[in-house]
Amino acid sequence: MFPIGDDNSDRTITPYVNYAIIGVNILVFALFQGFGGNDTFTYAFSLVPRAVTTGVDISGVQLVHDSLGHVGRIVLYQSPVSVYFNFLTSMFMHGGFAHIAGNMLFLWIFGDNIEDRLGHVKYVIFYLLCGVIAGLSHVFATGVFATSEASLLVPSLGASGAISGVLGAYILLHPKRRVTVILFRFLTDVPAYVAIGIWFAFQLISGLGMLGGGSQQGGVAYAAHIGGFLAGLILIKFFDPGKRQTEYYHP
């Protein structure tokens, strides 16, 4: 199931902030990351769990050993800013075309409705806060569950954690809103709680299945997704404390 759109018939404002966030992500990926080819910039501004937990910037070639005794190399580059500032910078970078395309599509579909509900200023604060909490979740899970030193040195980047927070807010505010998805090569509409609920279930199952390896597997930081989603569910109650209108699903 892959979402490609939703019902925006009741949107009352133009989501300038959401457009700007998408634009900044694309700009950083194209100009500063060199479409994924500039490792020096990308690694310097990514989130490295060990750097966060020790407060010490880590650079150069790092020799690591896995549980089987194999030796590997991870090359890290010095960050020109505090390692803690990378909680922000890392959420505006991506590892490749598929990574940024998927993230920006989800943000395009679901972010505008949250901005419409919160307003421009509250939305950008909400988005950034969810991203930071997602990063903290990744660092915490990696530190607690990692079984090899390599996991602590793998850089993490991407807007997925912040966007997961948007999804958490969306499923609470608009649980029955129609979301257009591709399902078994067919286009169909499902309520948001189905589309987002299946996505979250996948994140949860995948995350629980690889806790022994840290918080990241196959290049995906599942703990960041789960932490961001839960942050969105909780924070939206403070950012939008008003009475919520009941929505009905019309297939």
PDB file of C-alpha atoms in Angstrom:
ATOM      1  CA  MET A   1       0.000   0.000   0.000  1.00  0.00           C
ATOM      2  CA  PHE A   2       1.522   3.279  -1.160  1.00  0.00           C
ATOM      3  CA  PRO A   3      -0.201   6.670  -0.531  1.00  0.00           C
ATOM      4  CA  ILE A   4      -0.242   9.154  -3.418  1.00  0.00           C
ATOM      5  CA  GLY A   5      -2.800  11.771  -2.273  1.00  0.00           C
ATOM      6  CA  ASP A   6      -5.538  12.748   0.153  1.00  0.00           C
ATOM      7  CA  ASP A   7      -8.678  14.866   0.426  1.00  0.00           C
ATOM      8  CA  ASN A   8      -7.812  18.573   0.711  1.00  0.00           C
ATOM      9  CA  SER A   9     -11.281  19.949   0.016  1.00  0.00           C
ATOM     10  CA  ASP A  10     -11.497  21.637   3.428  1.00  0.00           C
ATOM     11  CA  ARG A  11      -8.041  23.251   3.413  1.00  0.00           C
ATOM     12  CA  THR A  12      -8.295  26.953   4.278  1.00  0.00           C
ATOM     13  CA  ILE A  13      -4.708  28.251   3.943  1.00  0.00           C
ATOM     14  CA  THR A  14      -1.854  27.829   1.509  1.00  0.00           C
ATOM     15  CA  PRO A  15       0.764  25.614   3.206  1.00  0.00           C
ATOM     16  CA  TYR A  16       3.743  27.884   2.586  1.00  0.00           C
ATOM     17  CA  VAL A  17       5.810  26.360   5.385  1.00  0.00           C
ATOM     18  CA  ASN A  18       5.287  22.833   4.098  1.00  0.00           C
ATOM     19  CA  TYR A  19       6.306  23.957   0.606  1.00  0.00           C
ATOM     20  CA  ALA A  20       9.363  25.699   2.070  1.00  0.00           C
ATOM     21  CA  ILE A  21      10.450  22.605   4.015  1.00  0.00           C
ATOM     22  CA  ILE A  22      10.168  20.489   0.871  1.00  0.00           C
ATOM     23  CA  GLY A  23      12.120  23.123  -1.063  1.00  0.00           C
ATOM     24  CA  VAL A  24      14.920  23.271   1.517  1.00  0.00           C
ATOM     25  CA  ASN A  25      15.267  19.479   1.521  1.00  0.00           C
ATOM     26  CA  ILE A  26      15.543  19.405  -2.275  1.00  0.00           C
ATOM     27  CA  LEU A  27      17.961  22.349  -2.298  1.00  0.00           C
ATOM     28  CA  VAL A  28      20.257  20.761   0.294  1.00  0.00           C
ATOM     29  CA  PHE A  29      20.221  17.420  -1.533  1.00  0.00           C
ATOM     30  CA  ALA A  30      20.989  18.996  -4.907  1.00  0.00           C
ATOM     31  CA  LEU A  31      23.423  21.789  -4.063  1.00  0.00           C
ATOM     32  CA  PHE A  32      25.162  20.771  -0.848  1.00  0.00           C
ATOM     33  CA  GLN A  33      25.011  16.976  -0.997  1.00  0.00           C
ATOM     34  CA  GLY A  34      25.700  16.892  -4.720  1.00  0.00           C
ATOM     35  CA  PHE A  35      22.710  14.601  -5.276  1.00  0.00           C
ATOM     36  CA  GLY A  36      24.186  12.199  -2.729  1.00  0.00           C
ATOM     37  CA  GLY A  37      27.754  12.320  -4.023  1.00  0.00           C
ATOM     38  CA  ASN A  38      29.298  14.745  -1.513  1.00  0.00           C
ATOM     39  CA  ASP A  39      30.194  12.448   1.378  1.00  0.00           C
ATOM     40  CA  THR A  40      32.250  15.116   3.140  1.00  0.00           C
ATOM     41  CA  PHE A  41      29.260  17.426   3.599  1.00  0.00           C
ATOM     42  CA  THR A  42      26.760  14.642   4.203  1.00  0.00           C
ATOM     43  CA  TYR A  43      28.715  12.857   6.932  1.00  0.00           C
ATOM     44  CA  ALA A  44      29.830  16.099   8.584  1.00  0.00           C
ATOM     45  CA  PHE A  45      26.225  17.156   9.203  1.00  0.00           C
ATOM     46  CA  SER A  46      24.703  13.720   9.912  1.00  0.00           C
ATOM     47  CA  LEU A  47      23.793  12.399  13.344  1.00  0.00           C
ATOM     48  CA  VAL A  48      26.340   9.963  14.809  1.00  0.00           C
ATOM     49  CA  PRO A  49      25.083   8.275  18.022  1.00  0.00           C
ATOM     50  CA  ARG A  50      28.500   7.967  19.642  1.00  0.00           C
ATOM     51  CA  ALA A  51      29.287  11.636  18.979  1.00  0.00           C
ATOM     52  CA  VAL A  52      26.017  12.611  20.665  1.00  0.00           C
ATOM     53  CA  THR A  53      26.471  10.402  23.726  1.00  0.00           C
ATOM     54  CA  THR A  54      30.092  11.485  24.287  1.00  0.00           C
ATOM     55  CA  GLY A  55      29.796  15.087  23.126  1.00  0.00           C
ATOM     56  CA  VAL A  56      32.966  14.590  21.091  1.00  0.00           C
ATOM     57  CA  ASP A  57      33.087  15.071  17.324  1.00  0.00           C
ATOM     58  CA  ILE A  58      34.425  11.923  15.638  1.00  0.00           C
ATOM     59  CA  SER A  59      36.294  12.093  12.341  1.00  0.00           C
ATOM     60  CA  GLY A  60      38.692  10.035  10.281  1.00  0.00           C
ATOM     61  CA  VAL A  61      38.797   6.316   9.570  1.00  0.00           C
ATOM     62  CA  GLN A  62      37.158   4.283  12.323  1.00  0.00           C
ATOM     63  CA  LEU A  63      37.999   0.572  12.555  1.00  0.00           C
ATOM     64  CA  VAL A  64      35.075  -1.451  13.883  1.00  0.00           C
ATOM     65  CA  HIS A  65      34.533  -5.108  14.744  1.00  0.00           C
ATOM     66  CA  ASP A  66      31.294  -7.060  14.514  1.00  0.00           C
ATOM     67  CA  SER A  67      30.192  -9.916  16.758  1.00  0.00           C
ATOM     68  CA  LEU A  68      31.912 -12.426  14.465  1.00  0.00           C
ATOM     69  CA  GLY A  69      35.249 -10.673  14.698  1.00  0.00           C
ATOM     70  CA  HIS A  70      35.174  -9.156  11.226  1.00  0.00           C
ATOM     71  CA  VAL A  71      36.931  -5.810  10.844  1.00  0.00           C
ATOM     72  CA  GLY A  72      35.355  -2.951   8.924  1.00  0.00           C
ATOM     73  CA  ARG A  73      35.984   0.708   8.215  1.00  0.00           C
ATOM     74  CA  ILE A  74      33.705   3.698   8.666  1.00  0.00           C
ATOM     75  CA  VAL A  75      34.954   7.056   7.390  1.00  0.00           C
ATOM     76  CA  LEU A  76      33.591  10.083   9.236  1.00  0.00           C
ATOM     77  CA  TYR A  77      34.202  13.771   8.568  1.00  0.00           C
ATOM     78  CA  GLN A  78      34.582  16.563  11.101  1.00  0.00           C
ATOM     79  CA  SER A  79      31.529  18.699  11.696  1.00  0.00           C
ATOM     80  CA  PRO A  80      32.056  22.500  11.617  1.00  0.00           C
ATOM     81  CA  VAL A  81      29.284  22.918  14.193  1.00  0.00           C
ATOM     82  CA  SER A  82      28.377  21.300  17.498  1.00  0.00           C
ATOM     83  CA  VAL A  83      27.501  17.611  17.210  1.00  0.00           C
ATOM     84  CA  TYR A  84      24.176  18.457  18.859  1.00  0.00           C
ATOM     85  CA  PHE A  85      23.323  20.939  16.105  1.00  0.00           C
ATOM     86  CA  ASN A  86      23.279  17.942  13.772  1.00  0.00           C
ATOM     87  CA  PHE A  87      19.919  16.981  15.260  1.00  0.00           C
ATOM     88  CA  LEU A  88      18.608  19.795  13.030  1.00  0.00           C
ATOM     89  CA  THR A  89      20.904  19.549  10.017  1.00  0.00           C
ATOM     90  CA  SER A  90      20.482  15.791   9.657  1.00  0.00           C
ATOM     91  CA  MET A  91      16.733  16.096   9.141  1.00  0.00           C
ATOM     92  CA  PHE A  92      17.244  18.111   5.952  1.00  0.00           C
ATOM     93  CA  MET A  93      19.553  15.622   4.231  1.00  0.00           C
ATOM     94  CA  HIS A  94      18.950  12.338   2.429  1.00  0.00           C
ATOM     95  CA  GLY A  95      20.883   9.286   1.327  1.00  0.00           C
ATOM     96  CA  GLY A  96      19.664   9.041  -2.252  1.00  0.00           C
ATOM     97  CA  PHE A  97      16.973   9.835  -4.814  1.00  0.00           C
ATOM     98  CA  ALA A  98      14.520   7.184  -3.582  1.00  0.00           C
ATOM     99  CA  HIS A  99      15.008   8.348   0.010  1.00  0.00           C
ATOM    100  CA  ILE A 100      14.202  11.991  -0.657  1.00  0.00           C
ATOM    101  CA  ALA A 101      11.442  11.219  -3.173  1.00  0.00           C
ATOM    102  CA  GLY A 102       9.546   9.007  -0.732  1.00  0.00           C
ATOM    103  CA  ASN A 103       9.943  11.418   2.168  1.00  0.00           C
ATOM    104  CA  MET A 104       8.892  14.486   0.198  1.00  0.00           C
ATOM    105  CA  LEU A 105       5.867  12.678  -1.234  1.00  0.00           C
ATOM    106  CA  PHE A 106       4.647  11.789   2.257  1.00  0.00           C
ATOM    107  CA  LEU A 107       5.286  15.349   3.458  1.00  0.00           C
ATOM    108  CA  TRP A 108       3.441  16.772   0.435  1.00  0.00           C
ATOM    109  CA  ILE A 109       0.415  14.544   1.097  1.00  0.00           C
ATOM    110  CA  PHE A 110       0.083  14.844   4.860  1.00  0.00           C
ATOM    111  CA  GLY A 111       1.969  17.964   5.941  1.00  0.00           C
ATOM    112  CA  ASP A 112      -0.355  20.550   4.408  1.00  0.00           C
ATOM    113  CA  ASN A 113      -3.323  19.359   6.478  1.00  0.00           C
ATOM    114  CA  ILE A 114      -1.379  19.696   9.722  1.00  0.00           C
ATOM    115  CA  GLU A 115      -0.162  23.173   8.766  1.00  0.00           C
ATOM    116  CA  ASP A 116      -3.748  24.099   7.886  1.00  0.00           C
ATOM    117  CA  ARG A 117      -4.808  23.014  11.366  1.00  0.00           C
ATOM    118  CA  LEU A 118      -1.945  24.574  13.348  1.00  0.00           C
ATOM    119  CA  GLY A 119      -1.036  27.624  11.299  1.00  0.00           C
ATOM    120  CA  HIS A 120       2.359  28.434   9.805  1.00  0.00           C
ATOM    121  CA  VAL A 121       4.401  29.232  12.928  1.00  0.00           C
ATOM    122  CA  LYS A 122       3.129  26.441  15.159  1.00  0.00           C
ATOM    123  CA  TYR A 123       3.542  23.949  12.330  1.00  0.00           C
ATOM    124  CA  VAL A 124       7.239  24.636  11.763  1.00  0.00           C
ATOM    125  CA  ILE A 125       7.902  24.393  15.515  1.00  0.00           C
ATOM    126  CA  PHE A 126       5.927  21.145  15.687  1.00  0.00           C
ATOM    127  CA  TYR A 127       7.788  19.701  12.694  1.00  0.00           C
ATOM    128  CA  LEU A 128      11.264  20.528  14.006  1.00  0.00           C
ATOM    129  CA  LEU A 129      10.458  19.316  17.516  1.00  0.00           C
ATOM    130  CA  CYS A 130       9.225  15.967  16.199  1.00  0.00           C
ATOM    131  CA  GLY A 131      12.430  15.650  14.179  1.00  0.00           C
ATOM    132  CA  VAL A 132      14.635  16.306  17.198  1.00  0.00           C
ATOM    133  CA  ILE A 133      12.710  13.808  19.345  1.00  0.00           C
ATOM    134  CA  ALA A 134      12.998  11.251  16.542  1.00  0.00           C
ATOM    135  CA  GLY A 135      16.763  11.764  16.512  1.00  0.00           C
ATOM    136  CA  LEU A 136      16.935  11.334  20.270  1.00  0.00           C
ATOM    137  CA  SER A 137      14.921   8.123  19.965  1.00  0.00           C
ATOM    138  CA  HIS A 138      17.394   6.789  17.420  1.00  0.00           C
ATOM    139  CA  VAL A 139      20.403   7.653  19.576  1.00  0.00           C
ATOM    140  CA  PHE A 140      18.791   6.157  22.700  1.00  0.00           C
ATOM    141  CA  ALA A 141      17.740   2.901  20.999  1.00  0.00           C
ATOM    142  CA  THR A 142      21.133   2.503  19.359  1.00  0.00           C
ATOM    143  CA  GLY A 143      22.943   3.067  22.644  1.00  0.00           C
ATOM    144  CA  VAL A 144      20.741   0.615  24.548  1.00  0.00           C
ATOM    145  CA  PHE A 145      20.287  -2.193  22.041  1.00  0.00           C
ATOM    146  CA  ALA A 146      23.389  -2.106  19.846  1.00  0.00           C
ATOM    147  CA  THR A 147      25.504  -5.246  20.042  1.00  0.00           C
ATOM    148  CA  SER A 148      28.439  -3.876  18.054  1.00  0.00           C
ATOM    149  CA  GLU A 149      30.432  -0.661  18.131  1.00  0.00           C
ATOM    150  CA  ALA A 150      29.777  -0.160  14.431  1.00  0.00           C
ATOM    151  CA  SER A 151      26.110   0.702  15.109  1.00  0.00           C
ATOM    152  CA  LEU A 152      27.169   3.641  17.261  1.00  0.00           C
ATOM    153  CA  LEU A 153      29.266   5.083  14.441  1.00  0.00           C
ATOM    154  CA  VAL A 154      26.822   4.769  11.541  1.00  0.00           C
ATOM    155  CA  PRO A 155      25.614   8.267  10.526  1.00  0.00           C
ATOM    156  CA  SER A 156      21.873   8.844  10.472  1.00  0.00           C
ATOM    157  CA  LEU A 157      20.106  11.379   8.262  1.00  0.00           C
ATOM    158  CA  GLY A 158      16.755  12.118   6.701  1.00  0.00           C
ATOM    159  CA  ALA A 159      13.425  13.848   7.269  1.00  0.00           C
ATOM    160  CA  SER A 160      11.662  10.571   8.063  1.00  0.00           C
ATOM    161  CA  GLY A 161      11.534  11.158  11.818  1.00  0.00           C
ATOM    162  CA  ALA A 162       9.950  14.598  11.524  1.00  0.00           C
ATOM    163  CA  ILE A 163       7.528  13.359   8.855  1.00  0.00           C
ATOM    164  CA  SER A 164       6.597  10.453  11.135  1.00  0.00           C
ATOM    165  CA  GLY A 165       5.536  13.081  13.664  1.00  0.00           C
ATOM    166  CA  VAL A 166       3.320  14.640  11.005  1.00  0.00           C
ATOM    167  CA  LEU A 167       1.754  11.220  10.395  1.00  0.00           C
ATOM    168  CA  GLY A 168       1.125  10.799  14.107  1.00  0.00           C
ATOM    169  CA  ALA A 169      -0.690  14.127  14.202  1.00  0.00           C
ATOM    170  CA  TYR A 170      -2.606  13.325  11.030  1.00  0.00           C
ATOM    171  CA  ILE A 171      -3.969   9.998  12.235  1.00  0.00           C
ATOM    172  CA  LEU A 172      -5.216  11.675  15.422  1.00  0.00           C
ATOM    173  CA  LEU A 173      -6.729  14.761  13.776  1.00  0.00           C
ATOM    174  CA  HIS A 174      -8.020  13.158  10.550  1.00  0.00           C
ATOM    175  CA  PRO A 175      -8.442   9.420  11.215  1.00  0.00           C
ATOM    176  CA  LYS A 176     -11.222   8.899   8.654  1.00  0.00           C
ATOM    177  CA  ARG A 177     -10.020  11.234   5.900  1.00  0.00           C
ATOM    178  CA  ARG A 178      -9.813   9.634   2.457  1.00  0.00           C
ATOM    179  CA  VAL A 179      -6.272   8.764   1.377  1.00  0.00           C
ATOM    180  CA  THR A 180      -5.677   7.604  -2.193  1.00  0.00           C
ATOM    181  CA  VAL A 181      -3.284   4.663  -2.312  1.00  0.00           C
ATOM    182  CA  ILE A 182      -1.837   2.204  -4.781  1.00  0.00           C
ATOM    183  CA  LEU A 183      -2.905  -1.249  -3.613  1.00  0.00           C
ATOM    184  CA  PHE A 184      -1.915  -4.296  -5.642  1.00  0.00           C
ATOM    185  CA  ARG A 185      -1.450  -2.119  -8.763  1.00  0.00           C
ATOM    186  CA  PHE A 186      -4.896  -0.526  -8.334  1.00  0.00           C
ATOM    187  CA  LEU A 187      -5.877   2.955  -7.186  1.00  0.00           C
ATOM    188  CA  THR A 188      -8.300   3.023  -4.278  1.00  0.00           C
ATOM    189  CA  ASP A 189      -9.305   5.187  -1.325  1.00  0.00           C
ATOM    190  CA  VAL A 190      -8.901   4.085   2.284  1.00  0.00           C
ATOM    191  CA  PRO A 191      -9.366   5.956   5.573  1.00  0.00           C
ATOM    192  CA  ALA A 192      -6.219   7.534   6.976  1.00  0.00           C
ATOM    193  CA  TYR A 193      -6.163   5.239   9.996  1.00  0.00           C
ATOM    194  CA  VAL A 194      -5.750   2.273   7.630  1.00  0.00           C
ATOM    195  CA  ALA A 195      -3.033   3.821   5.447  1.00  0.00           C
ATOM    196  CA  ILE A 196      -0.997   5.254   8.320  1.00  0.00           C
ATOM    197  CA  GLY A 197      -1.832   2.408  10.699  1.00  0.00           C
ATOM    198  CA  ILE A 198      -0.353  -0.182   8.329  1.00  0.00           C
ATOM    199  CA  TRP A 199       2.733   2.000   7.863  1.00  0.00           C
ATOM    200  CA  PHE A 200       3.246   2.283  11.635  1.00  0.00           C
ATOM    201  CA  ALA A 201       2.674  -1.435  12.177  1.00  0.00           C
ATOM    202  CA  PHE A 202       5.426  -2.149   9.652  1.00  0.00           C
ATOM    203  CA  GLN A 203       7.791   0.257  11.437  1.00  0.00           C
ATOM    204  CA  LEU A 204       7.019  -1.321  14.804  1.00  0.00           C
ATOM    205  CA  ILE A 205       7.444  -4.913  13.622  1.00  0.00           C
ATOM    206  CA  SER A 206      10.629  -4.080  11.729  1.00  0.00           C
ATOM    207  CA  GLY A 207      12.013  -2.148  14.688  1.00  0.00           C
ATOM    208  CA  LEU A 208      11.315  -4.922  17.182  1.00  0.00           C
ATOM    209  CA  GLY A 209      12.860  -7.438  14.815  1.00  0.00           C
ATOM    210  CA  MET A 210      16.255  -5.737  14.748  1.00  0.00           C
ATOM    211  CA  LEU A 211      16.711  -4.295  18.237  1.00  0.00           C
ATOM    212  CA  GLY A 212      19.699  -6.530  18.791  1.00  0.00           C
ATOM    213  CA  GLY A 213      21.505  -4.709  16.009  1.00  0.00           C
ATOM    214  CA  GLY A 214      20.858  -1.231  17.290  1.00  0.00           C
ATOM    215  CA  SER A 215      18.334   1.209  15.880  1.00  0.00           C
ATOM    216  CA  GLN A 216      19.176   1.017  12.195  1.00  0.00           C
ATOM    217  CA  GLN A 217      18.953  -1.833   9.735  1.00  0.00           C
ATOM    218  CA  GLY A 218      19.229  -1.797   5.977  1.00  0.00           C
ATOM    219  CA  GLY A 219      19.788   1.946   6.141  1.00  0.00           C
ATOM    220  CA  VAL A 220      16.459   2.554   7.914  1.00  0.00           C
ATOM    221  CA  ALA A 221      16.386   4.060  11.421  1.00  0.00           C
ATOM    222  CA  TYR A 222      13.162   2.463  12.656  1.00  0.00           C
ATOM    223  CA  ALA A 223      13.476   3.851  16.183  1.00  0.00           C
ATOM    224  CA  ALA A 224      13.487   7.376  14.731  1.00  0.00           C
ATOM    225  CA  HIS A 225      10.264   6.629  12.845  1.00  0.00           C
ATOM    226  CA  ILE A 226       8.567   5.158  15.896  1.00  0.00           C
ATOM    227  CA  GLY A 227       9.798   7.912  18.210  1.00  0.00           C
ATOM    228  CA  GLY A 228       8.766  10.636  15.780  1.00  0.00           C
ATOM    229  CA  PHE A 229       5.316   9.105  15.305  1.00  0.00           C
ATOM    230  CA  LEU A 230       4.680   8.846  19.039  1.00  0.00           C
ATOM    231  CA  ALA A 231       5.982  12.388  19.509  1.00  0.00           C
ATOM    232  CA  GLY A 232       3.488  13.621  16.928  1.00  0.00           C
ATOM    233  CA  LEU A 233       0.633  11.788  18.632  1.00  0.00           C
ATOM    234  CA  ILE A 234       1.454  13.380  21.976  1.00  0.00           C
ATOM    235  CA  LEU A 235       2.575  16.862  20.927  1.00  0.00           C
ATOM    236  CA  ILE A 236      -0.406  17.546  18.699  1.00  0.00           C
ATOM    237  CA  LYS A 237      -2.590  17.528  21.810  1.00  0.00           C
ATOM    238  CA  PHE A 238      -0.617  20.524  23.098  1.00  0.00           C
ATOM    239  CA  PHE A 239      -0.263  22.311  19.773  1.00  0.00           C
ATOM    240  CA  ASP A 240      -3.952  21.849  18.940  1.00  0.00           C
ATOM    241  CA  PRO A 241      -5.832  21.613  22.246  1.00  0.00           C
ATOM    242  CA  GLY A 242      -9.169  22.690  20.752  1.00  0.00           C
ATOM    243  CA  LYS A 243     -12.173  20.476  20.209  1.00  0.00           C
ATOM    244  CA  ARG A 244     -11.664  18.174  17.244  1.00  0.00           C
ATOM    245  CA  GLN A 245     -14.356  17.812  14.615  1.00  0.00           C
ATOM    246  CA  THR A 246     -15.522  14.322  13.828  1.00  0.00           C
ATOM    247  CA  GLU A 247     -14.667  13.196  10.302  1.00  0.00           C
ATOM    248  CA  TYR A 248     -16.522  10.586   8.349  1.00  0.00           C
ATOM    249  CA  TYR A 249     -15.121   8.329   5.680  1.00  0.00           C
ATOM    250  CA  HIS A 250     -16.975   8.459   2.374  1.00  0.00           C
ATOM    251  CA  PRO A 251     -15.693   5.789  -0.024  1.00  0.00           C
TER     252      PRO A 251
END
